[in-house]
mmCIF file of C-alpha atoms in Angstrom:
data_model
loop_
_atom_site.group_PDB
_atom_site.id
_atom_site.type_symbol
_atom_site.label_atom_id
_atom_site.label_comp_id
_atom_site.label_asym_id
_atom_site.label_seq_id
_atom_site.Cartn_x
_atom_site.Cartn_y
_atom_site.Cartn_z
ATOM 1 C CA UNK A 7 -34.095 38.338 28.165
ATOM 2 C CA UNK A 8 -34.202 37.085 24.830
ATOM 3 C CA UNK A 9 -34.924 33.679 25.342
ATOM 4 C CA UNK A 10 -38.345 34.607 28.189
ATOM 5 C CA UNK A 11 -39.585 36.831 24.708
ATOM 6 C CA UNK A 12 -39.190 33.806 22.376
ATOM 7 C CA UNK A 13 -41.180 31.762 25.073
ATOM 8 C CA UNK A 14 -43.849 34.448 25.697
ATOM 9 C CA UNK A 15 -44.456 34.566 21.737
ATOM 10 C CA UNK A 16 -44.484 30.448 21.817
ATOM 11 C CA UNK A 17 -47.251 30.550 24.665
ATOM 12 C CA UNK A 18 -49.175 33.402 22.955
ATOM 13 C CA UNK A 19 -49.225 31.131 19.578
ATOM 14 C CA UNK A 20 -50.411 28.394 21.851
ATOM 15 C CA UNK A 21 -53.292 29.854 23.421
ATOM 16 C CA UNK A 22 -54.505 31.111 19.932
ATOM 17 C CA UNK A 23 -54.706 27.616 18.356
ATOM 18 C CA UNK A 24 -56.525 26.378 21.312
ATOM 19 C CA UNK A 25 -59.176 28.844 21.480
ATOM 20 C CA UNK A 26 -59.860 28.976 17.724
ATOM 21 C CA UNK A 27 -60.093 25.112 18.120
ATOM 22 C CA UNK A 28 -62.497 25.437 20.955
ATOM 23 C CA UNK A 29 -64.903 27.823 18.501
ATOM 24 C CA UNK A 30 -64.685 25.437 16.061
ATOM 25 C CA UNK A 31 -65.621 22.757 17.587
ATOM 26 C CA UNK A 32 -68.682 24.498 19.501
ATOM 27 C CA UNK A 33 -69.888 25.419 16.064
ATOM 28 C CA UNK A 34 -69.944 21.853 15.054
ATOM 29 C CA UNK A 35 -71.514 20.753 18.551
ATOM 30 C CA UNK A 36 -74.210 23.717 17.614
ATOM 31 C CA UNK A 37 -74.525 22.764 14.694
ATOM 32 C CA UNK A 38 -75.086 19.199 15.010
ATOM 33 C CA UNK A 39 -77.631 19.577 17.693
ATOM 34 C CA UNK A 40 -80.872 18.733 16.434
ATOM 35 C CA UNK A 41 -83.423 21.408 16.608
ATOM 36 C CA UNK A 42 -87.097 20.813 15.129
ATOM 37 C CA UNK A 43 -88.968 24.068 14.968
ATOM 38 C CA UNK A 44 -92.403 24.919 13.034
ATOM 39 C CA UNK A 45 -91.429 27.438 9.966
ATOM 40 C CA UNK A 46 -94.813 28.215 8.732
ATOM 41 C CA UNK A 47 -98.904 27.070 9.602
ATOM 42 C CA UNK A 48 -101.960 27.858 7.777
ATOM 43 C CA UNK A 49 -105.786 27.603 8.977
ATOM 44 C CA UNK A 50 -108.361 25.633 6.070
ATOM 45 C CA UNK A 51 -110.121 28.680 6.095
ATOM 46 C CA UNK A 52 -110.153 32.641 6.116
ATOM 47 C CA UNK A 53 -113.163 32.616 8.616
ATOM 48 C CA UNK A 54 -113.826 30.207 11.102
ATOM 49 C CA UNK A 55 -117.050 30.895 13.253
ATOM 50 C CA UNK A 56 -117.845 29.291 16.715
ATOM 51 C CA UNK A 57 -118.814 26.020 16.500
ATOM 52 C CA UNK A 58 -117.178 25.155 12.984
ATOM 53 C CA UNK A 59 -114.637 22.710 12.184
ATOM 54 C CA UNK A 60 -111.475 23.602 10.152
ATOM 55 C CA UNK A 61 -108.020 22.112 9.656
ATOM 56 C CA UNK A 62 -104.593 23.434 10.778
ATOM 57 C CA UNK A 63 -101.499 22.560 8.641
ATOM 58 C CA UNK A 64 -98.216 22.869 9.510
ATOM 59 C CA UNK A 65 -94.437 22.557 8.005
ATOM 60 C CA UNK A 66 -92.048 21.259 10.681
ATOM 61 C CA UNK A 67 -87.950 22.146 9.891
ATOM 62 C CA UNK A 68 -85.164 19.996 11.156
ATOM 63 C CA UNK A 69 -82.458 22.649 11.383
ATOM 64 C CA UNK A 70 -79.674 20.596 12.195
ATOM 65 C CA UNK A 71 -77.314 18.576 9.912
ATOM 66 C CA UNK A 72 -77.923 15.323 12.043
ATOM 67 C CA UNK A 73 -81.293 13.001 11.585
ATOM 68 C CA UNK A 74 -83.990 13.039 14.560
ATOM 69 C CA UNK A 75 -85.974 10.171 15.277
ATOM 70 C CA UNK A 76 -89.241 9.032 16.851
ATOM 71 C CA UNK A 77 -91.079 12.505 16.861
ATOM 72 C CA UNK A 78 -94.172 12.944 18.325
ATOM 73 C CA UNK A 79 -96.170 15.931 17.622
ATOM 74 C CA UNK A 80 -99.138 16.627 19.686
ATOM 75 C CA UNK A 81 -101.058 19.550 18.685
ATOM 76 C CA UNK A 82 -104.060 20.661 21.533
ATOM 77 C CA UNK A 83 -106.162 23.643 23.275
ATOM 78 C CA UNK A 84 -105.305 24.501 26.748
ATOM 79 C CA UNK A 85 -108.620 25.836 27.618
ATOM 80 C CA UNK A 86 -110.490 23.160 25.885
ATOM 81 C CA UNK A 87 -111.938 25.403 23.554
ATOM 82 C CA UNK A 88 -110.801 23.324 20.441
ATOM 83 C CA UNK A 89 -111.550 19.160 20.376
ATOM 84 C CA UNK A 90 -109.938 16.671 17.945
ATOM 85 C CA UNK A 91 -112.541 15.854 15.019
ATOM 86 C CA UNK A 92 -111.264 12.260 14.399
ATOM 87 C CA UNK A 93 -108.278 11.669 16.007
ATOM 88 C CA UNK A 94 -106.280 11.938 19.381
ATOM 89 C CA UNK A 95 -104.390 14.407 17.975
ATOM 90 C CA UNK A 96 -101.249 13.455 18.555
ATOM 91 C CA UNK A 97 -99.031 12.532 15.201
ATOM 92 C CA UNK A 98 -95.807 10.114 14.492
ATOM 93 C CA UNK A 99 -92.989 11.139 12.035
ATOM 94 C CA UNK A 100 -90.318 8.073 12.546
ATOM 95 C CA UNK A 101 -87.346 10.581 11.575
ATOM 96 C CA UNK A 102 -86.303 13.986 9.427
ATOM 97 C CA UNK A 103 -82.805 13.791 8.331
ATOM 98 C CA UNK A 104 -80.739 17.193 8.348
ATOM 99 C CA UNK A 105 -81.855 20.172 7.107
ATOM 100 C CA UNK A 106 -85.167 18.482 5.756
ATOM 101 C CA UNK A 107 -89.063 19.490 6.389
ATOM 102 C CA UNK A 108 -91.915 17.469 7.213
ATOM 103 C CA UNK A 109 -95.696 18.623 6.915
ATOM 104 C CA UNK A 110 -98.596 17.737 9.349
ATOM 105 C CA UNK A 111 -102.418 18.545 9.315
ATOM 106 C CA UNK A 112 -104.421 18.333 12.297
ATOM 107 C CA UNK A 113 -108.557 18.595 12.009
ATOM 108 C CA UNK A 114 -110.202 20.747 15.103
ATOM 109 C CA UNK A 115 -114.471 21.122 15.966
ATOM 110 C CA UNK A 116 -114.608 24.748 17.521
ATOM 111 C CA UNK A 117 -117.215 24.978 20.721
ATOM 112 C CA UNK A 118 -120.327 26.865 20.392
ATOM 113 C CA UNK A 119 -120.020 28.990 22.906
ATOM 114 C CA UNK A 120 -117.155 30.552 22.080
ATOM 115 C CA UNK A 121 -116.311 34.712 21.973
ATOM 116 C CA UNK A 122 -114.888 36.790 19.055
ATOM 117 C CA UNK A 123 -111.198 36.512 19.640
ATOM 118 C CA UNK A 124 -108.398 34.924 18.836
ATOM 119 C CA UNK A 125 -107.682 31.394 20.535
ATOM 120 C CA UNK A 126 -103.942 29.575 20.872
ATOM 121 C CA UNK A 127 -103.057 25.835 19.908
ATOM 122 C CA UNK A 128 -100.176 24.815 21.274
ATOM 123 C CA UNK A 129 -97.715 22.293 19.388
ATOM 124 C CA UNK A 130 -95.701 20.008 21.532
ATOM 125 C CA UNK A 131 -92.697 18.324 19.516
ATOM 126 C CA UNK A 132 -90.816 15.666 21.399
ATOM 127 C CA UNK A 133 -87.915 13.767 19.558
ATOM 128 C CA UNK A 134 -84.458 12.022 19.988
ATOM 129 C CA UNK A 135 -81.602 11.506 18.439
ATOM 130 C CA UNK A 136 -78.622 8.909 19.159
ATOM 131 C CA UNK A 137 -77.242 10.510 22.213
ATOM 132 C CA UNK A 138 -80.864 12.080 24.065
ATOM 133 C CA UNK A 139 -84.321 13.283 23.474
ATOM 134 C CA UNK A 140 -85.535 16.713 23.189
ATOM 135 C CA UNK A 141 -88.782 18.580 23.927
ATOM 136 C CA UNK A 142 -89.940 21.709 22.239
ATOM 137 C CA UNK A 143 -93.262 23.723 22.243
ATOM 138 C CA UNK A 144 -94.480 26.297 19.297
ATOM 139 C CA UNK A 145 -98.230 28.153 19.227
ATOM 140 C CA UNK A 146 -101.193 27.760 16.675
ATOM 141 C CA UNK A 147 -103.280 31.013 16.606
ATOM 142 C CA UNK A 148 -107.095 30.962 15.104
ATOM 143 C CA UNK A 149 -109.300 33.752 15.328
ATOM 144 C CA UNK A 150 -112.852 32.906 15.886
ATOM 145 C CA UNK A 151 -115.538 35.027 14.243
ATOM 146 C CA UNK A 152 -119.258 34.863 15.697
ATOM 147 C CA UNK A 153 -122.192 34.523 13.176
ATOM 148 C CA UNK A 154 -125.015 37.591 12.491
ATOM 149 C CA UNK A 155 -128.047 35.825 12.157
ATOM 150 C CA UNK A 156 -131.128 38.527 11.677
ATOM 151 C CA UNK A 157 -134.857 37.177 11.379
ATOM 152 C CA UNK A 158 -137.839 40.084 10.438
ATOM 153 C CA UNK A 159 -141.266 39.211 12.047
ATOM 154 C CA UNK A 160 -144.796 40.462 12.669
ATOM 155 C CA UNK A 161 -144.861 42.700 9.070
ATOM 156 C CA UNK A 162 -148.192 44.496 8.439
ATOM 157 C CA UNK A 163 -149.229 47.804 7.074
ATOM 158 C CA UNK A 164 -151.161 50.043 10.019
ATOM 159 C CA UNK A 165 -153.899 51.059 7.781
ATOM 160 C CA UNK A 166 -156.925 49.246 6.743
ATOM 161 C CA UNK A 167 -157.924 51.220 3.645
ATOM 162 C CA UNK A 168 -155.314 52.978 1.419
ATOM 163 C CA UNK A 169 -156.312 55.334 -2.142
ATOM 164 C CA UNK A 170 -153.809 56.477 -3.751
ATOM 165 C CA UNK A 171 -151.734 59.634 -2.124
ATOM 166 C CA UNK A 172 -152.366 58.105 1.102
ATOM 167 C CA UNK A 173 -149.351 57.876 3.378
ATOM 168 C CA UNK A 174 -148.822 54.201 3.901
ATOM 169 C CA UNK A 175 -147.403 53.094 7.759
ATOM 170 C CA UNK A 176 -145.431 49.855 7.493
ATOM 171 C CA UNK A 177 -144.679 48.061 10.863
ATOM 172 C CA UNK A 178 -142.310 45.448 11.507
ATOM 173 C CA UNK A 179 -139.741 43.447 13.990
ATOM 174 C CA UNK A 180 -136.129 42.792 13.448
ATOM 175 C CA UNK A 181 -135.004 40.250 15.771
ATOM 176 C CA UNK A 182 -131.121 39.405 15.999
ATOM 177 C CA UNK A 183 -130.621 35.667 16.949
ATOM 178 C CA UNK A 184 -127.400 35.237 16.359
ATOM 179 C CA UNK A 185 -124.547 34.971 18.245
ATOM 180 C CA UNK A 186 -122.888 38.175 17.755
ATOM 181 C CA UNK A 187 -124.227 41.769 18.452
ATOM 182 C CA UNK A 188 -124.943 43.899 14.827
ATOM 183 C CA UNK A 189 -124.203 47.529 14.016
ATOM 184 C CA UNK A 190 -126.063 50.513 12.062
ATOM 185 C CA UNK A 191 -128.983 48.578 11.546
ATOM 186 C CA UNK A 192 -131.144 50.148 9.081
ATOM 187 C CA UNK A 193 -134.507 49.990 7.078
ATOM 188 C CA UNK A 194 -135.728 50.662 4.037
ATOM 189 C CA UNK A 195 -138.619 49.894 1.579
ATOM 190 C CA UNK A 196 -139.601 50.027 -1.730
ATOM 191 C CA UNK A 197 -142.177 48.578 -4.173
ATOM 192 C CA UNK A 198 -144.315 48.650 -7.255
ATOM 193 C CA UNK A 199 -147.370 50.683 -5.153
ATOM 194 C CA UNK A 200 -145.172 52.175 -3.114
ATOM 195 C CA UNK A 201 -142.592 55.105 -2.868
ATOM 196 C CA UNK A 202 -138.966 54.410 -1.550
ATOM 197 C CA UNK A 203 -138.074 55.266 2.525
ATOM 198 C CA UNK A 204 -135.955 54.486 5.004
ATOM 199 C CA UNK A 205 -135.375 54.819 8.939
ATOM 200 C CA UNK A 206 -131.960 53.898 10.773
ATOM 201 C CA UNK A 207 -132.100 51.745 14.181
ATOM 202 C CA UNK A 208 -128.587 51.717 15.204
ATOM 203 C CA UNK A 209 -127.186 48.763 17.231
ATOM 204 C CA UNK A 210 -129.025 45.253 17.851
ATOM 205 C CA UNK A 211 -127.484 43.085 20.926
ATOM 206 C CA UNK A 212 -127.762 39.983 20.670
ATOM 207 C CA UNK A 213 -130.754 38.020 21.404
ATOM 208 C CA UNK A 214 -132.671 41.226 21.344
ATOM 209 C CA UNK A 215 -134.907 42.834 18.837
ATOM 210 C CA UNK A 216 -136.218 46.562 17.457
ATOM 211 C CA UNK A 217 -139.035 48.103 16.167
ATOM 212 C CA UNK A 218 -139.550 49.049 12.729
ATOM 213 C CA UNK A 219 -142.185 51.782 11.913
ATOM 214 C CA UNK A 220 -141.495 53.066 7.921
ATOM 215 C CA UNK A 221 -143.959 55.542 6.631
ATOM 216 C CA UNK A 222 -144.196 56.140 2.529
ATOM 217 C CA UNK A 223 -146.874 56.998 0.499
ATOM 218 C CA UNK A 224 -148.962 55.263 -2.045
ATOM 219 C CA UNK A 225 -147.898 55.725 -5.641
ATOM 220 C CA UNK A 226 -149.721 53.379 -7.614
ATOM 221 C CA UNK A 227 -153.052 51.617 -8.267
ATOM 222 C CA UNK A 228 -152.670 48.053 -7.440
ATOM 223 C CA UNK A 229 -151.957 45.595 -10.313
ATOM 224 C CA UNK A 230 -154.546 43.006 -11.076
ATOM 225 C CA UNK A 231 -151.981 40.846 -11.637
ATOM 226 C CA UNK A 232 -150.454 41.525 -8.001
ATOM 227 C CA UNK A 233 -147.261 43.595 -6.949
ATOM 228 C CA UNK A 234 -144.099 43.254 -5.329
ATOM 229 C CA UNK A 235 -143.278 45.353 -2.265
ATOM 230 C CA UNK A 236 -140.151 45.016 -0.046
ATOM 231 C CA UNK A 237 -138.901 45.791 3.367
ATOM 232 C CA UNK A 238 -134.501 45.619 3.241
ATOM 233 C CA UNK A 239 -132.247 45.302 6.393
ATOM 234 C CA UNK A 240 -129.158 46.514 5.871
ATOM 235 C CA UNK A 241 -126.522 46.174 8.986
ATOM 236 C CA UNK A 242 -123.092 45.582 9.434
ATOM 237 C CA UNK A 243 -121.127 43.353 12.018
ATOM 238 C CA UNK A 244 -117.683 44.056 14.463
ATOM 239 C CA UNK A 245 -115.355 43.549 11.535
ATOM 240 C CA UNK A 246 -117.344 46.124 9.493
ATOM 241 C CA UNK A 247 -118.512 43.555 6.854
ATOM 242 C CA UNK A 248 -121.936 44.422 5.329
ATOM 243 C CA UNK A 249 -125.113 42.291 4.983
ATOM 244 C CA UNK A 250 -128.748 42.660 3.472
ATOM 245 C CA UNK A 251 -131.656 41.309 3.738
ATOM 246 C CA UNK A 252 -134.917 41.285 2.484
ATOM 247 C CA UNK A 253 -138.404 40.580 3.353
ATOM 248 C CA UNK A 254 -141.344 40.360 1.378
ATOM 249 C CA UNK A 255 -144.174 42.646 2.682
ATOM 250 C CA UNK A 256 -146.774 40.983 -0.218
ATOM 251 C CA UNK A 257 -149.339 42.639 -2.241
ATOM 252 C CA UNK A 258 -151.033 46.215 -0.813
ATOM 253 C CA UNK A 259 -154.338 47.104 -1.813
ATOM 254 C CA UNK A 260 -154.432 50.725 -2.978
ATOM 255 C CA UNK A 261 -157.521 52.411 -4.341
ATOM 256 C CA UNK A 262 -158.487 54.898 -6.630
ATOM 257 C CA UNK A 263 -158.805 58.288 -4.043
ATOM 258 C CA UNK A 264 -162.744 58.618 -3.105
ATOM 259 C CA UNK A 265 -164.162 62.171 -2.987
ATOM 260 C CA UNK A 266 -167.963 61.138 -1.691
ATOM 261 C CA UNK A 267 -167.114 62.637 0.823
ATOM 262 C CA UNK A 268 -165.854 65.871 -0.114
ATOM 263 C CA UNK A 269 -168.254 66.104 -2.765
ATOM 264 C CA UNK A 270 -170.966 65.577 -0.012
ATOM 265 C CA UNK A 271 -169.252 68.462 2.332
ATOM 266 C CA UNK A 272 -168.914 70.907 -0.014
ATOM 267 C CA UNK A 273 -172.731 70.065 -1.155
ATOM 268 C CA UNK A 274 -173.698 70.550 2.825
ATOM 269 C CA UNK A 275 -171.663 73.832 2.920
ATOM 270 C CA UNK A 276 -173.329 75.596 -0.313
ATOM 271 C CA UNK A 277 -176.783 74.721 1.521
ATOM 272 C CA UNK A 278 -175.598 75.971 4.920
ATOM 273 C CA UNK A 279 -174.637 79.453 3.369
ATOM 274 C CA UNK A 280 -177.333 79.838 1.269
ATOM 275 C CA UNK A 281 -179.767 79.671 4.505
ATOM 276 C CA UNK A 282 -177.686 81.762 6.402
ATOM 277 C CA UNK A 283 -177.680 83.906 3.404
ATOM 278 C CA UNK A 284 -181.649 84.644 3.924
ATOM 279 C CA UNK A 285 -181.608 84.701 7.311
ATOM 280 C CA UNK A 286 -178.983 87.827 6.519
ATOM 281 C CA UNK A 287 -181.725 89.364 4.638
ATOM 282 C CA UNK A 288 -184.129 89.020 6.411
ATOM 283 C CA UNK A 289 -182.672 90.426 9.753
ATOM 284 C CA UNK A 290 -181.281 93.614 7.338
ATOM 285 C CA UNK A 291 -185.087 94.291 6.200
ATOM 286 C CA UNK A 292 -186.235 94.753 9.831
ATOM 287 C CA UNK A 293 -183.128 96.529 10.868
ATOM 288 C CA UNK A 294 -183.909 98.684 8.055
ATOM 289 C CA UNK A 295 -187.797 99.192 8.667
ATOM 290 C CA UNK A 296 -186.293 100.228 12.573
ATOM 291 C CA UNK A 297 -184.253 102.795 11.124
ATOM 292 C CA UNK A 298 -186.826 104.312 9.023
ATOM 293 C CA UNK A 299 -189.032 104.385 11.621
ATOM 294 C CA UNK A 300 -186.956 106.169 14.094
ATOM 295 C CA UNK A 301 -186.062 108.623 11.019
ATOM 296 C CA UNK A 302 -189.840 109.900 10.657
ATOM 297 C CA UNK A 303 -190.378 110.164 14.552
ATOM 298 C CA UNK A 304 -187.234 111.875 14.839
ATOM 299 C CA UNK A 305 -188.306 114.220 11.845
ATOM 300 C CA UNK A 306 -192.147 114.457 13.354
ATOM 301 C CA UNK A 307 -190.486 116.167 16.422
ATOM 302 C CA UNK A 308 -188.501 118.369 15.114
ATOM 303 C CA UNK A 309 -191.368 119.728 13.025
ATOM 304 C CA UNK A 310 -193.797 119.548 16.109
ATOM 305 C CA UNK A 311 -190.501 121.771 18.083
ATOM 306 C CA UNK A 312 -190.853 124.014 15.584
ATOM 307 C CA UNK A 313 -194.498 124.879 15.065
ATOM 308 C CA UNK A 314 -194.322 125.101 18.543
ATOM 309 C CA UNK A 315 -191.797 128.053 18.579
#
């Protein structure tokens, strides 16, 4: 009995030595395996609008303690929506020894046509080291941004004569011709002749345009030596970023007030009364003359009544 415990012990001894070989020897194999992976990336710039060009860099990691050789990194768009700018781009690295980085830039021309969104590059890494080659596959993303592009047109001022006081209507076009829709589109003016107002449009599509109809009032005389009067846009696009504009409206004539014709009215009205005036008088006289005369007759009969009696 003594002698099957002793070998049961022996046995159990064994088998512990062999598996704690077996882990450390599939550490090593892990460890020696050569895996390339991409650690960090950065895009040339913050905001990169359709049809713009702009370089990706990269930092590739060789994680493993052995060397890789022959890499070849080719970095590309799926969808097409990204082309090379002066290369295939595909790039070489001959080897990375263990535990070492490499770094690779890659320059990209956007399409035109793009949307606002976010668009993948893929990296494909294929390398080899003594015993086989390996293949591995990371992703590039780069947000595209569209460009607000606003243009004001067909500016004039409604009214042909202005005095001072007047109210002044200003009349214009905003037309949005860029690529991206724009958001709480607004107008306001202001000016050496004129006093400060605004209107809000809203929302512009793009490709479309609004109407602009401002009315202020005339505060000024015009300068002899001209003035400055100005129509601002202010709008916003999707991200919320804020941009102005401004358009000259140019020099507006304002005039001292005339009163001619009030002066003229009220000149007309003092004669108007004044004849209606006599013709009062005159119609009071006769009514006056009927009433007296209907007094005596009335008195004449009641005297003739009462001789009578």
């Amino acid at each position: 009995m003594k002698k099957y415990r002793i070998i049961r012990i022996a046995m159990a001894i064994i088998l512990f030595i062999v598996v704690c070989t077996n882990v450390s020897t599939v550490k090593e194999v892990e460890a020696l395996t050569p895996r390339v992976m991409m650690t960090s990336y950065s895009l040339s710039s913050d905001e990169i609008y359709a049809g713009d060009s702009f370089d990706v860099s990269f930092t590739l990691k060789n994680t493993s303690k052995n060397t890789i050789m022959n890499l070849k990194c080719t970095v590309y768009s799926e969808d097409g929506s990204f082309i090379p700018s002066n290369s295939t781009g595909t790039d070489y690295v001959a080897e990375i020894r263990g535990e070492q980085e490499t770094e690779l830039s890659f320059s990209f021309d956007s399409l035109k046509n793009l949307k606002q969104k976010t668009y993948k590059l893929k990296v494909k890494l294929e390398y080899e080291d003594w015993s086989k080659s390996y293949k591995v596959e990371e992703d590039i993303y780069v947000p595209i941004r569209l460009k607000t592009d606003v243009m004001v047109s067909d500016t004039y001022i409604a009214d042909e004569e202005i005095h001072l006081g007047d109210n002044v209507e200003i009349v214009s076009t905003i037309n949005n011709v860029g690529a991206s829709d724009i958001y709480k589109v607004s107008v306001s003016v202001n000016g050496d002749v004129i006093g400060d107002a605004n209107t809000f449009i809203g929302n512009v599509k793009a490709g479309k345009n609004a109407s602009i109809d401002i009315i202020t009032k005339a505060t000024q005389l015009s300068r002899k030596d001209g003035d400055k009067n100005t129509l601002v846009i202010t709008y916003e696009d999707q991200d919320g970023n804020e941009f102005t504009i401004e358009e000259s409206i140019g020099t507006i004539d304002v005039m001292e007030q005339d009163y001619s014709d009030i002066i003229q009215i009220k000149e007309d009205t003092t004669k108007q009364l004044t004849d209606i005036q006599k013709l009062g008088i005159v119609i009071g006289l006769a009514v006056l003359v009927i009433i007296i005369l209907i007094i005596r007759r009335i008195s004449k009969r009641k005297k003739l009544e009462r001789d009578f009696d």
